[in-house]
Coordinates of C-alpha atoms and ligand atoms in Angstrom, one line a residue:
M629 CA -36.1 4.1 33.2
S630 CA -36.1 0.3 32.7
F631 CA -34.3 -1.7 30.0
F632 CA -35.6 -4.5 27.8
S633 CA -33.8 -7.1 25.8
T634 CA -33.8 -6.7 22.0
R635 CA -35.1 -10.3 21.8
G636 CA -38.1 -9.5 23.9
G637 CA -36.9 -10.4 27.5
S638 CA -38.3 -8.7 30.6
A639 CA -37.4 -5.4 32.1
V640 CA -34.3 -4.7 34.3
T641 CA -32.9 -1.6 35.9
A642 CA -29.8 0.2 34.5
S643 CA -27.5 -1.3 37.2
Q644 CA -28.7 -4.8 36.5
A645 CA -28.2 -4.3 32.7
I646 CA -24.7 -3.0 33.3
L647 CA -23.9 -5.9 35.7
R648 CA -25.2 -8.6 33.3
G649 CA -23.7 -7.1 30.1
I650 CA -25.9 -9.3 27.8
A651 CA -29.5 -10.4 28.4
P652 CA -30.2 -14.0 29.4
D653 CA -32.0 -14.5 26.0
G654 CA -28.8 -13.4 24.1
G655 CA -30.3 -10.0 23.3
L656 CA -28.9 -6.5 24.0
Y657 CA -30.4 -4.2 26.6
V658 CA -32.2 -1.2 25.2
P659 CA -34.0 1.7 27.0
A660 CA -37.8 1.4 27.4
M661 CA -38.0 4.8 25.7
F662 CA -35.7 7.6 24.7
P663 CA -35.6 10.4 27.2
M664 CA -36.0 13.8 25.4
V665 CA -33.5 16.7 25.7
S666 CA -35.1 20.1 25.0
A667 CA -33.5 22.8 22.9
E668 CA -33.2 24.9 26.0
K669 CA -31.2 22.2 27.7
I670 CA -28.9 21.9 24.7
S671 CA -28.3 25.7 24.9
E672 CA -27.4 25.4 28.5
M673 CA -24.9 22.6 27.7
A674 CA -22.9 25.1 25.6
G675 CA -21.9 26.8 28.9
M676 CA -21.0 23.5 30.7
S677 CA -17.8 21.5 31.1
Y678 CA -17.6 18.1 29.5
N679 CA -18.1 16.4 32.9
E680 CA -21.3 18.5 33.5
R681 CA -22.6 17.6 30.1
A682 CA -21.9 13.9 30.9
V683 CA -23.8 14.0 34.1
S684 CA -26.8 15.7 32.5
V685 CA -27.0 13.0 29.8
L686 CA -26.2 10.0 31.9
K687 CA -28.7 10.8 34.6
L688 CA -31.5 10.4 32.1
F689 CA -30.5 6.7 31.6
L690 CA -29.1 5.7 34.9
E691 CA -32.2 6.3 37.0
D692 CA -31.2 3.9 39.8
F693 CA -28.0 5.9 40.4
T694 CA -28.0 9.1 42.5
I695 CA -26.7 12.3 41.0
P696 CA -23.7 12.3 43.4
E697 CA -22.9 8.7 42.4
I698 CA -22.9 9.7 38.7
E699 CA -20.8 12.8 39.4
A700 CA -18.3 10.8 41.3
A701 CA -18.0 8.2 38.5
V702 CA -17.7 10.9 35.8
N703 CA -15.1 12.9 37.7
A704 CA -13.0 9.8 38.4
A705 CA -13.1 8.8 34.7
Y706 CA -12.6 12.1 32.9
S707 CA -9.9 13.5 35.2
P708 CA -6.8 15.5 34.3
E709 CA -4.6 12.5 35.4
R710 CA -6.3 10.3 32.8
F711 CA -7.1 12.7 29.9
E712 CA -4.4 14.9 28.4
D713 CA -6.8 17.5 27.0
P714 CA -9.0 19.4 29.6
A715 CA -11.8 19.6 27.1
I716 CA -11.9 15.7 27.1
A717 CA -13.5 15.6 23.6
P718 CA -12.2 18.8 21.9
L719 CA -13.7 19.9 18.6
K720 CA -11.3 21.2 15.9
Q721 CA -12.4 23.0 12.8
L722 CA -10.9 21.5 9.6
D723 CA -12.5 23.6 6.8
D724 CA -15.7 25.7 6.3
A725 CA -18.1 22.9 7.0
T726 CA -16.1 20.2 8.7
W727 CA -14.9 19.6 12.2
A728 CA -13.1 16.8 14.0
M729 CA -14.2 15.6 17.4
E730 CA -11.1 14.2 19.0
L731 CA -11.8 11.2 21.2
F732 CA -8.2 10.1 21.7
Y733 CA -6.8 12.0 24.7
G734 CA -7.3 9.1 27.1
P735 CA -4.7 6.7 28.4
T736 CA -4.7 4.4 25.4
L737 CA -5.0 7.0 22.7
A738 CA -8.3 5.7 21.2
F739 CA -11.9 6.4 21.6
K740 CA -12.5 3.2 23.6
D741 CA -11.2 5.1 26.6
M742 CA -14.3 7.4 26.5
A743 CA -16.5 4.4 27.7
L744 CA -13.9 2.1 29.3
Q745 CA -12.7 4.8 31.7
L746 CA -16.3 5.2 33.0
L747 CA -17.6 1.6 32.9
P748 CA -15.5 0.3 35.8
H749 CA -17.0 2.9 38.2
L750 CA -20.5 2.2 36.9
L751 CA -20.0 -1.5 37.2
K752 CA -18.7 -1.3 40.8
K753 CA -21.7 0.8 41.8
S754 CA -24.0 -1.6 40.0
A755 CA -22.5 -4.5 42.0
E756 CA -23.2 -2.7 45.3
K757 CA -26.7 -1.8 44.3
N758 CA -27.5 -5.4 43.6
G759 CA -26.0 -6.8 46.7
E760 CA -23.1 -8.4 44.8
E761 CA -20.3 -8.7 47.3
R762 CA -17.9 -10.9 45.3
E763 CA -15.0 -9.4 43.4
V764 CA -16.2 -8.7 39.8
C765 CA -13.7 -10.2 37.4
I766 CA -13.6 -8.9 33.9
L767 CA -12.5 -11.3 31.3
V768 CA -11.6 -9.9 27.9
A769 CA -10.4 -11.4 24.6
T770 CA -8.8 -8.7 22.5
S771 CA -7.5 -8.3 19.0
G772 CA -5.6 -5.3 20.1
D773 CA -7.2 -2.0 21.3
T774 CA -10.0 -3.1 23.7
G775 CA -7.7 -5.1 25.9
K776 CA -5.5 -2.2 26.8
A777 CA -8.4 0.2 27.2
A778 CA -10.1 -2.3 29.6
L779 CA -6.9 -2.8 31.6
E780 CA -6.4 1.0 32.0
G781 CA -10.1 1.4 33.0
F782 CA -10.2 -1.3 35.6
R783 CA -6.6 -0.8 36.9
D784 CA -6.8 -0.4 40.7
V785 CA -10.6 0.0 40.8
P786 CA -11.5 -1.7 44.2
G787 CA -13.7 -4.7 44.0
T788 CA -12.8 -5.5 40.4
S789 CA -10.1 -7.2 38.4
C790 CA -9.3 -7.4 34.7
T791 CA -7.8 -10.3 32.9
V792 CA -7.0 -9.9 29.2
F793 CA -6.2 -12.7 26.7
Y794 CA -4.5 -11.8 23.5
P795 CA -3.4 -14.0 20.6
L796 CA 0.3 -14.5 20.8
D797 CA 1.0 -13.7 17.2
G798 CA -2.1 -11.6 16.4
V799 CA -1.4 -8.1 17.7
S800 CA 1.0 -5.4 16.7
D801 CA 4.2 -4.9 18.7
V802 CA 3.0 -1.6 20.1
Q803 CA -0.4 -3.1 21.1
K804 CA 1.4 -6.0 22.8
L805 CA 3.9 -3.7 24.6
Q806 CA 1.0 -1.5 25.7
M807 CA -0.7 -4.5 27.4
V808 CA 2.3 -6.3 28.9
T809 CA 3.6 -3.1 30.6
T810 CA 0.3 -2.3 32.3
G811 CA 0.6 -1.5 36.0
G812 CA -1.9 -2.0 38.8
K813 CA -2.5 -4.7 41.4
N814 CA -5.6 -6.2 39.8
T815 CA -4.6 -6.5 36.1
H816 CA -3.6 -9.7 34.4
V817 CA -2.4 -10.2 30.8
I818 CA -2.1 -13.7 29.3
A819 CA -1.0 -14.6 25.8
V820 CA -2.9 -17.4 24.1
R821 CA -1.1 -19.8 21.7
G822 CA -3.6 -19.4 18.9
N823 CA -5.5 -16.7 17.0
F824 CA -8.0 -14.1 18.1
D825 CA -10.9 -16.5 17.4
D826 CA -9.3 -19.1 19.7
A827 CA -9.0 -16.5 22.5
Q828 CA -12.6 -15.2 22.0
T829 CA -14.0 -18.8 21.9
G830 CA -12.0 -19.6 25.1
V831 CA -13.4 -16.7 27.0
K832 CA -17.0 -17.5 25.9
E833 CA -16.5 -21.1 27.1
L834 CA -15.4 -19.8 30.5
F835 CA -18.5 -17.7 30.8
G836 CA -20.6 -20.8 30.0
S837 CA -18.6 -23.3 32.1
E838 CA -20.4 -24.3 35.3
A839 CA -17.3 -25.9 36.8
F840 CA -15.3 -22.7 36.2
I841 CA -18.0 -20.5 37.6
A842 CA -18.2 -22.7 40.7
Q843 CA -14.4 -22.5 41.2
M844 CA -14.5 -18.7 40.9
N845 CA -17.4 -18.5 43.2
E846 CA -15.5 -20.5 45.9
Q847 CA -12.8 -17.8 45.7
G848 CA -15.4 -15.1 46.2
R849 CA -15.4 -14.1 42.6
T850 CA -17.9 -13.5 39.8
M851 CA -17.3 -12.9 36.1
S852 CA -18.5 -10.0 33.9
S853 CA -17.8 -8.6 30.5
A854 CA -16.5 -5.2 29.3
N855 CA -17.7 -6.0 25.7
S856 CA -19.0 -3.1 23.6
I857 CA -22.5 -4.4 23.8
N858 CA -22.6 -3.6 27.5
L859 CA -25.1 -0.7 28.2
G860 CA -22.4 0.8 30.4
R861 CA -20.2 1.3 27.4
L862 CA -23.1 2.7 25.2
V863 CA -24.4 5.5 27.4
P864 CA -21.0 7.3 27.9
Q865 CA -20.8 7.4 24.1
V866 CA -24.1 9.3 23.8
V867 CA -22.6 12.2 25.8
Y868 CA -20.0 13.3 23.2
Y869 CA -22.6 13.8 20.4
F870 CA -24.3 16.3 22.6
S871 CA -21.0 17.7 23.6
A872 CA -19.9 18.3 20.0
Y873 CA -23.2 20.0 19.2
A874 CA -22.9 22.2 22.2
D875 CA -19.4 23.2 21.2
L876 CA -20.6 24.2 17.7
V877 CA -23.2 26.4 19.4
K878 CA -20.6 27.8 21.7
Q879 CA -18.3 28.6 18.7
H880 CA -21.3 30.3 17.0
A881 CA -20.9 27.9 14.0
I882 CA -24.6 26.9 14.3
R883 CA -27.7 28.0 16.3
V884 CA -29.6 25.5 18.4
G885 CA -32.0 23.6 16.2
D886 CA -29.7 23.7 13.1
P887 CA -28.9 20.2 11.8
V888 CA -25.4 18.7 12.1
N889 CA -24.1 15.6 10.4
F890 CA -21.7 13.1 12.0
C891 CA -19.4 10.9 10.0
V892 CA -18.2 7.9 12.0
P893 CA -15.5 5.3 11.3
T894 CA -17.4 2.1 12.1
G895 CA -16.7 -1.5 13.1
N896 CA -18.9 -3.0 15.7
F897 CA -21.5 -0.2 15.3
G898 CA -21.3 0.9 18.9
N899 CA -20.0 4.5 18.3
I900 CA -22.4 5.4 15.6
L901 CA -25.3 3.8 17.4
A902 CA -24.7 6.2 20.3
G903 CA -25.2 9.0 17.7
F904 CA -28.5 7.4 16.7
Y905 CA -29.6 7.4 20.3
A906 CA -28.7 11.1 20.7
R907 CA -30.8 11.8 17.6
N908 CA -33.7 10.0 19.1
M909 CA -33.3 12.1 22.2
G910 CA -33.9 15.2 20.2
L911 CA -30.4 16.2 19.2
P912 CA -30.8 17.8 15.7
I913 CA -28.6 15.4 13.8
G914 CA -29.3 15.3 10.0
R915 CA -27.4 12.3 8.7
L916 CA -25.2 9.7 10.4
I917 CA -22.6 8.8 7.8
C918 CA -21.4 5.2 8.4
A919 CA -17.8 4.8 7.2
S920 CA -16.4 1.3 6.7
N921 CA -13.0 0.0 5.5
R922 CA -12.7 -2.8 2.9
N923 CA -14.8 -5.1 5.3
N924 CA -17.8 -3.2 4.0
V925 CA -20.6 -5.4 5.2
L926 CA -22.4 -2.3 6.6
T927 CA -22.1 -0.3 3.4
D928 CA -23.8 -3.2 1.5
F929 CA -26.4 -3.4 4.3
F930 CA -27.5 0.2 4.1
H931 CA -27.6 0.0 0.3
S932 CA -29.5 -3.3 0.0
G933 CA -31.2 -4.0 3.3
I934 CA -29.4 -7.3 3.3
Y935 CA -26.8 -8.2 6.0
S936 CA -24.6 -11.0 4.7
T937 CA -21.4 -12.4 6.2
H938 CA -20.7 -14.5 3.1
R939 CA -17.6 -12.6 2.2
T940 CA -13.9 -12.6 2.6
F941 CA -12.3 -11.1 5.7
F942 CA -9.6 -8.6 4.9
R943 CA -6.8 -7.3 7.2
T944 CA -6.6 -3.5 6.6
I945 CA -4.6 -0.6 8.0
S946 CA -7.6 0.3 10.1
P947 CA -7.6 -2.9 12.1
S948 CA -10.1 -1.9 14.8
M949 CA -12.8 -1.8 12.0
D950 CA -11.9 -5.3 10.6
I951 CA -15.1 -7.0 11.6
L952 CA -17.8 -8.9 9.8
V953 CA -20.5 -9.2 12.5
S954 CA -21.4 -5.7 13.9
S955 CA -23.0 -6.7 17.2
N956 CA -24.5 -3.3 18.1
L957 CA -26.5 -3.2 14.9
E958 CA -29.0 -5.3 16.7
R959 CA -30.1 -2.2 18.6
L960 CA -30.8 -0.3 15.4
L961 CA -32.7 -3.3 14.0
Y962 CA -34.8 -3.3 17.1
E963 CA -36.0 0.2 16.3
A964 CA -36.4 -0.5 12.6
A965 CA -38.6 -3.5 13.6
D966 CA -40.8 -1.3 15.7
R967 CA -39.4 -3.0 18.8
D968 CA -40.6 -6.4 17.8
G969 CA -38.4 -8.8 19.7
G970 CA -39.7 -11.8 17.8
L971 CA -38.6 -10.4 14.5
I972 CA -35.1 -9.7 15.9
R973 CA -34.9 -13.4 17.1
T974 CA -35.8 -14.5 13.6
W975 CA -33.2 -12.3 11.9
M976 CA -30.5 -13.3 14.4
S977 CA -31.2 -17.0 14.0
Q978 CA -31.1 -16.6 10.2
L979 CA -27.7 -14.8 10.6
K980 CA -26.4 -17.7 12.8
D981 CA -27.8 -20.5 10.6
C982 CA -27.5 -19.0 7.1
G983 CA -25.1 -16.1 7.5
S984 CA -27.6 -13.5 6.3
Y985 CA -31.0 -11.8 6.8
S986 CA -33.0 -9.1 5.0
V987 CA -34.9 -6.3 6.6
G988 CA -37.1 -5.5 3.5
D989 CA -37.5 -2.3 1.5
Q990 CA -39.7 -0.4 3.8
R991 CA -37.3 -0.7 6.8
R992 CA -34.3 0.0 4.6
E993 CA -35.9 3.2 3.4
W994 CA -36.6 4.2 7.0
M995 CA -33.0 3.8 7.8
E996 CA -31.9 5.6 4.7
G997 CA -33.6 8.7 6.1
M998 CA -30.9 8.8 8.8
F999 CA -27.9 6.7 7.7
W1000 CA -25.7 6.8 4.7
G1001 CA -23.0 4.1 4.2
E1002 CA -19.8 4.1 2.1
C1003 CA -16.4 2.5 2.3
A1004 CA -12.7 3.2 1.7
D1005 CA -9.9 0.7 0.8
N1006 CA -6.3 1.1 2.0
K1007 CA -5.3 3.2 -0.9
D1008 CA -8.3 5.6 -0.4
T1009 CA -7.3 5.7 3.3
L1010 CA -3.7 6.7 2.6
T1011 CA -4.8 9.3 0.1
A1012 CA -7.2 10.8 2.6
I1013 CA -4.4 11.2 5.2
R1014 CA -2.2 13.0 2.7
Q1015 CA -5.0 15.2 1.3
R1016 CA -6.2 16.3 4.7
W1017 CA -2.6 17.1 5.7
E1018 CA -1.9 19.1 2.5
D1019 CA -5.3 20.9 2.5
D1020 CA -5.9 21.6 6.2
R1021 CA -2.6 20.7 8.0
Y1022 CA -4.6 18.2 10.1
L1023 CA -3.2 14.7 10.8
L1024 CA -5.6 11.8 10.6
D1025 CA -5.1 8.3 11.9
P1026 CA -6.1 5.5 9.4
H1027 CA -9.5 4.9 11.1
T1028 CA -10.4 8.6 11.0
A1029 CA -9.1 8.8 7.5
V1030 CA -11.7 6.2 6.3
A1031 CA -14.3 8.6 7.6
S1032 CA -12.6 11.6 5.9
H1033 CA -12.7 9.8 2.5
V1034 CA -16.3 8.7 3.0
L1035 CA -17.4 12.2 3.8
R1036 CA -15.8 13.5 0.6
E1037 CA -17.8 10.8 -1.3
Y1038 CA -21.0 11.7 0.5
R1039 CA -20.6 15.4 -0.4
K1040 CA -20.0 14.4 -4.0
Q1041 CA -22.9 11.9 -4.3
G1042 CA -25.2 12.9 -1.5
G1043 CA -27.0 15.8 -3.3
R1044 CA -24.3 18.3 -2.3
D1045 CA -25.4 18.3 1.3
N1046 CA -23.2 21.0 2.8
T1047 CA -24.6 20.6 6.4
P1048 CA -21.9 21.2 9.0
T1049 CA -20.4 17.9 9.6
V1050 CA -18.4 16.4 12.5
I1051 CA -15.9 13.7 11.7
V1052 CA -15.5 11.5 14.8
A1053 CA -11.7 11.1 15.2
T1054 CA -11.3 7.7 17.0
A1055 CA -7.5 7.3 17.4
S1056 CA -4.3 9.3 17.7
P1057 CA -2.2 9.2 14.5
Y1058 CA 0.7 8.1 16.7
K1059 CA -1.0 4.9 17.4
F1060 CA -0.5 4.0 13.8
A1061 CA 2.6 6.1 13.0
A1062 CA 4.2 3.8 10.4
D1063 CA 1.1 3.9 8.1
V1064 CA 0.5 7.6 8.7
L1065 CA 4.1 8.3 7.8
T1066 CA 3.9 6.1 4.7
A1067 CA 0.8 8.1 3.6
L1068 CA 2.7 11.5 3.9
T1069 CA 6.0 10.5 2.3
G1070 CA 4.8 8.0 -0.2
E1071 CA 7.5 5.6 0.9
N1072 CA 7.0 2.5 3.0
A1073 CA 8.0 3.5 6.5
G1074 CA 8.7 -0.1 7.6
G1075 CA 7.7 -1.8 10.8
D1076 CA 9.5 0.2 13.5
A1077 CA 6.7 2.1 15.2
F1078 CA 9.0 4.1 17.5
R1079 CA 11.3 5.3 14.7
A1080 CA 8.2 6.2 12.6
S1081 CA 6.8 8.2 15.5
E1082 CA 9.9 10.2 15.8
E1083 CA 10.0 10.9 12.1
L1084 CA 6.3 11.8 12.0
E1085 CA 6.9 14.3 14.8
K1086 CA 9.8 15.9 13.0
L1087 CA 7.9 16.0 9.7
T1088 CA 4.6 17.4 10.9
G1089 CA 5.4 19.2 14.2
V1090 CA 2.3 17.5 15.7
P1091 CA 3.5 16.5 19.2
M1092 CA 4.0 12.8 20.0
P1093 CA 1.8 11.8 23.0
E1094 CA 3.7 11.0 26.2
Q1095 CA 2.3 7.5 26.3
V1096 CA 4.1 6.6 23.1
R1097 CA 7.4 8.0 24.3
K1098 CA 7.2 6.3 27.6
L1099 CA 6.2 2.9 26.2
Q1100 CA 9.8 2.2 25.2
E1101 CA 11.1 2.5 28.8
L1102 CA 8.3 0.8 30.8
P1103 CA 9.2 -2.6 32.3
V1104 CA 7.4 -5.7 31.1
R1105 CA 5.2 -6.9 33.9
H1106 CA 3.1 -9.6 32.3
T1107 CA 4.7 -12.7 30.7
A1108 CA 2.1 -15.5 31.2
A1109 CA 1.1 -17.6 28.2
C1110 CA -1.2 -20.6 27.9
D1111 CA -2.6 -23.1 25.4
K1112 CA -6.0 -22.3 24.0
D1113 CA -7.6 -25.1 26.0
K1114 CA -6.0 -24.1 29.3
M1115 CA -7.4 -20.6 29.7
G1116 CA -9.4 -21.4 32.8
E1117 CA -6.3 -22.8 34.6
A1118 CA -4.3 -19.7 33.5
V1119 CA -6.9 -17.4 35.1
L1120 CA -6.8 -19.3 38.4
Q1121 CA -3.0 -19.2 38.3
A1122 CA -3.0 -15.5 37.7
F1123 CA -5.2 -15.0 40.8
A1124 CA -3.2 -17.3 43.0
Ligands
PLP562 C1 -13.2 0.3 18.0 C2 -12.7 1.4 17.0 C3 -13.5 1.8 16.0 C4 -14.9 1.2 15.7 O1 -15.9 1.6 16.6 P1 -17.2 0.7 16.7 O2 -17.9 1.3 17.9 O3 -16.8 -0.7 16.9 O4 -18.0 0.9 15.5 C5 -13.1 2.8 15.1 N1 -11.8 3.3 15.3 C6 -11.0 2.9 16.3 C7 -9.7 3.6 16.5 C8 -11.5 2.0 17.2 O5 -10.6 1.6 18.2

């Protein structure tokens, strides 16, 4: 299997795509074709563990990896030391036609762990396969969740290091504490005096700075990115769509071949895109329901066929979905454009120059056959948390609650489609305990996340994860800070 750039660039292997992250022409790597998974194979998956399911899906994409290499990576990533639930991505029934696939049992309590636990192992192997002997240094700018997930994924993985920049005043107290208490010999966390955009711009400049690249090279180091557009983050996410379907078969909720819908809380479009890939591989997915918060650029896109960033950016209680440019959408556009890289280049330059592009009615209708988009504001989100708790005794985090609200809307508006539907649950409610508690009690729970966690546990009986309890006691290990124009020096200092 080879991979092309969405903007028309030439073919590379899986390991090259993972090592590079983004194609030289600025495009995203996409598979030359979608490998098919037969109904028989899907039946077999019902009897497999999560790790076995992962190997059987990953090997279809990672053709320049051997099966033992894939097995070793999968077993290192999805291990009992790293994932609290042995099912890795357990499926819980909420009501007659609705399930939650819980993707938050990894070290950082959010679904980013599903990919960022595996990526370091794939990246290390990819470096070996391509004769890369330098240390692979991951640089990340984070607005909160990705940074910690990357640190935990790369922590003590030989031949790699991970340096995270966060905006000094732009992350929550828990998010900051999670990062600055990270262990490991190869992890670095640096506060930037500025906002998230400053941190992100700074990292991009380092990737483009010949002087900095040369300095790193002299030290035997090369840079790479753990961004969600990396192919090595996309393919691990395809696995859990198959896994959820196999679990429904195993629980006799459906028979192989029956359609299942997935409702996905969406920001950068990486998670739901993996569902679209699974559908293209033959998994019987009916609709992919795209749930957005008040930053509803995707809702408007699916309704109108026009993607426009001429809008106000809102801070919401589902911060990991506060995003205006959903990078991974480019991979869906590529299929909508019949794999015409020239057309993607045109749309992307229109987006860059004018802030919008239009895909036209025909392509919009093609997408409408598979996708349905709707959104929830903060009030809808809080109501969804309370409703789900009162009706089904199931505790949602604010991101998953956006999906729960949108699914209700879909069932109201969408021709009473009662297809069995899996809500993709992307974070533990304890990661956002204050807002969840506010939703249940109707009173503002204030800013103290630890107190809110304890109260939430008392009120609901849903056990607080060990990570949250421990966080209060861990020593702070990372105290570095730098100005936004001194990030290169800060990296070199961290390595010294
Ligand atoms: C990142 C994230 C999302 C959005 O996922 P995308 O792949 O960016 O669409 C949703 N929920 C949580 C908790 C996240 O961390």
